[in-house]
Tab-separated table of C-alpha atoms in Angstrom:
chain	number	residue	atom	x	y	z
O	132	MET	CA	-0.583	1.339	7.409
O	133	VAL	CA	3.160	1.506	7.690
O	134	GLY	CA	2.925	5.206	8.986
O	135	ASP	CA	0.992	5.913	5.671
O	136	THR	CA	-2.686	6.897	5.671
O	137	TYR	CA	-5.093	5.200	3.036
O	138	THR	CA	-8.518	6.373	2.473
O	139	ILE	CA	-10.763	3.749	0.729
O	140	LEU	CA	-12.740	5.873	-2.043
O	141	VAL	CA	-14.476	2.993	-3.780
O	142	SER	CA	-14.735	-0.422	-1.743
O	143	GLY	CA	-14.939	-3.685	-3.182
O	144	ALA	CA	-18.815	-3.593	-1.775
O	145	ASP	CA	-19.412	-0.450	-4.074
O	146	SER	CA	-17.832	-2.261	-7.044
O	147	ASP	CA	-19.344	-5.442	-6.827
O	148	GLY	CA	-15.873	-6.668	-5.918
O	149	LYS	CA	-14.211	-5.686	-9.328
O	150	TYR	CA	-11.732	-3.053	-8.008
O	151	THR	CA	-11.002	-0.924	-4.926
O	152	LEU	CA	-9.913	2.642	-5.167
O	153	ILE	CA	-7.440	4.032	-2.537
O	154	ASP	CA	-6.279	7.323	-1.775
O	155	MET	CA	-2.867	6.990	-0.415
O	156	HIS	CA	-0.879	9.853	2.042
O	157	VAL	CA	2.608	8.915	1.965
O	158	PRO	CA	4.674	10.931	4.591
O	159	SER	CA	8.513	11.383	4.231
O	160	GLY	CA	9.950	7.827	4.846
O	161	GLY	CA	6.502	6.094	4.409
O	162	GLY	CA	5.396	3.496	2.065
O	163	PRO	CA	5.039	-0.396	2.065
O	164	PRO	CA	7.963	-3.029	2.444
O	165	PRO	CA	8.408	-5.702	-0.141
O	166	HIS	CA	5.649	-7.560	-0.994
O	167	ARG	CA	3.528	-9.108	-3.868
O	168	HIS	CA	-0.154	-10.177	-4.478
O	169	ASP	CA	-2.074	-12.053	-6.943
O	170	PHE	CA	-4.152	-9.177	-8.232
O	171	GLU	CA	-3.321	-6.183	-10.278
O	172	GLU	CA	-2.213	-2.779	-8.800
O	173	MET	CA	-2.074	0.519	-10.651
O	174	PHE	CA	-1.210	3.791	-8.863
O	175	THR	CA	-0.773	7.239	-10.022
O	176	VAL	CA	1.283	9.668	-8.404
O	177	LEU	CA	-0.971	12.679	-7.858
O	178	ASP	CA	1.532	14.930	-5.660
O	179	GLY	CA	5.225	14.602	-4.460
O	180	GLU	CA	7.390	11.616	-5.565
O	181	ILE	CA	8.192	8.102	-4.559
O	182	GLU	CA	11.135	5.590	-5.035
O	183	VAL	CA	9.569	2.372	-6.595
O	184	ARG	CA	11.132	-0.781	-6.646
O	185	PHE	CA	9.981	-3.188	-9.301
O	186	ARG	CA	11.460	-6.012	-11.300
O	187	GLY	CA	14.856	-5.602	-9.796
O	188	GLU	CA	14.793	-1.848	-10.819
O	189	THR	CA	14.394	1.330	-8.828
O	190	VAL	CA	12.888	4.197	-10.561
O	191	THR	CA	11.610	7.648	-9.048
O	192	ALA	CA	8.079	8.547	-10.099
O	193	GLY	CA	6.915	12.104	-9.608
O	194	ALA	CA	3.217	13.716	-10.208
O	195	GLY	CA	1.602	12.498	-13.215
O	196	VAL	CA	3.380	9.070	-13.482
O	197	THR	CA	1.129	6.073	-13.470
O	198	MET	CA	2.784	2.505	-12.506
O	199	ASN	CA	1.125	-0.741	-13.247
O	200	ILE	CA	2.242	-3.656	-11.239
O	201	PRO	CA	1.103	-7.062	-12.629
O	202	ALA	CA	-0.278	-9.757	-10.202
O	203	ASN	CA	2.692	-11.769	-8.597
O	204	ALA	CA	5.220	-9.169	-9.209
O	205	PRO	CA	7.471	-8.355	-6.154
O	206	HIS	CA	7.356	-4.492	-5.411
O	207	SER	CA	7.825	-1.836	-3.001
O	208	PHE	CA	7.857	2.015	-2.751
O	209	VAL	CA	9.188	4.591	-0.306
O	210	ASN	CA	8.827	8.255	-0.039
O	211	ARG	CA	12.568	9.428	-0.024
O	212	SER	CA	11.657	13.106	-0.268
O	213	ASP	CA	11.155	15.619	2.497
O	214	ARG	CA	7.461	16.095	1.970
O	215	ALA	CA	4.204	13.820	1.695
O	216	ALA	CA	3.374	12.233	-1.496
O	217	ARG	CA	-0.252	11.463	-2.647
O	218	LEU	CA	-1.345	8.362	-4.649
O	219	LEU	CA	-4.294	7.033	-6.345
O	220	CYS	CA	-4.168	3.330	-6.123
O	221	MET	CA	-6.442	0.848	-7.811
O	222	CYS	CA	-6.343	-2.898	-7.165
O	223	THR	CA	-8.514	-5.261	-9.294
O	224	PRO	CA	-10.170	-7.374	-8.093
O	225	ALA	CA	-11.079	-5.780	-4.759
O	226	GLY	CA	-10.043	-7.184	-1.410
O	227	GLN	CA	-6.909	-4.969	-0.501
O	228	ASP	CA	-9.650	-2.588	0.868
O	229	GLU	CA	-10.590	-5.204	3.562
O	230	PHE	CA	-7.243	-6.121	4.480
O	231	PHE	CA	-6.330	-2.605	5.099
O	232	ALA	CA	-9.538	-2.296	7.350
O	233	LEU	CA	-8.517	-5.300	9.406
O	234	VAL	CA	-5.003	-4.335	10.043
O	235	GLY	CA	-4.922	-0.595	9.996
O	236	GLN	CA	-5.414	1.934	12.507
O	237	PRO	CA	-8.359	4.270	11.750
O	238	VAL	CA	-7.575	8.081	11.943
O	239	ALA	CA	-9.855	11.040	11.776
O	240	SER	CA	-8.704	12.626	8.344
O	241	ARG	CA	-6.935	11.670	5.288
O	242	THR	CA	-3.707	13.242	6.347
O	243	GLU	CA	-3.496	12.246	9.921
O	244	ALA	CA	-0.589	10.036	10.585
O	245	PRO	CA	-1.463	6.912	12.837
O	246	ILE	CA	-0.277	6.958	16.304
O	247	PRO	CA	3.158	5.547	16.617
O	248	LEU	CA	3.276	1.986	17.695
O	249	ASP	CA	5.596	0.844	20.543
O	250	GLU	CA	7.688	-2.271	20.050
O	251	SER	CA	4.976	-4.502	21.462
O	252	ALA	CA	2.200	-3.015	19.344
O	253	MET	CA	4.443	-3.188	16.312
O	254	HIS	CA	5.173	-6.741	16.732
O	255	ALA	CA	1.436	-7.527	17.140
O	256	PHE	CA	0.768	-5.353	13.898
O	257	ILE	CA	3.443	-7.439	11.850
O	258	GLU	CA	2.040	-10.694	13.264
O	259	LYS	CA	-1.532	-9.801	12.390
O	260	SER	CA	-0.387	-8.626	9.009
O	261	GLN	CA	1.510	-11.867	8.182
O	262	THR	CA	-1.347	-13.944	9.393
O	263	LEU	CA	-4.173	-12.204	7.389
O	264	ALA	CA	-1.976	-11.597	4.273
O	265	PRO	CA	-2.617	-14.924	2.733
O	266	GLU	CA	-6.302	-14.597	3.159
O	267	PHE	CA	-5.872	-11.571	1.140
O	268	ARG	CA	-4.027	-13.098	-1.723
O	269	THR	CA	-0.636	-11.208	-0.600
O	270	GLU	CA	2.691	-12.328	0.627
O	271	LEU	CA	4.959	-10.080	2.698
O	272	LEU	CA	8.697	-10.567	1.612
O	273	PRO	CA	11.705	-9.942	3.451
O	274	PRO	CA	13.751	-6.512	3.017
O	275	GLU	CA	15.973	-6.466	-0.029
């Protein structure tokens, strides 16, 4: 997803739909664009650091920092450092895992980057993401 590699550790099927737990490998420059969703999201930075934009503020979150993103709060994050960051993300209730499975590109390992998309493939990815996002209670927002 967006150059990141997300590994589903606990799916909605595993938790009876209560939550999903995702291991996020975020390379330098990686991170999702602005978005919001009507479910709770919490992530803990396990390694590295990310720049988080939330409630009109930008903060740098390093290893050991946990961020809680309430439902419907616009947010984004980016790895501005020169090394990969690792996050543990929980979404409750589940569903985000299904969205990622439908729009993501499978890779062989937790740290393998997806194959770069050419212009046509990137357009198709964006269109598919925008089409499916509402089904998974997510809204993709314009860049800030």
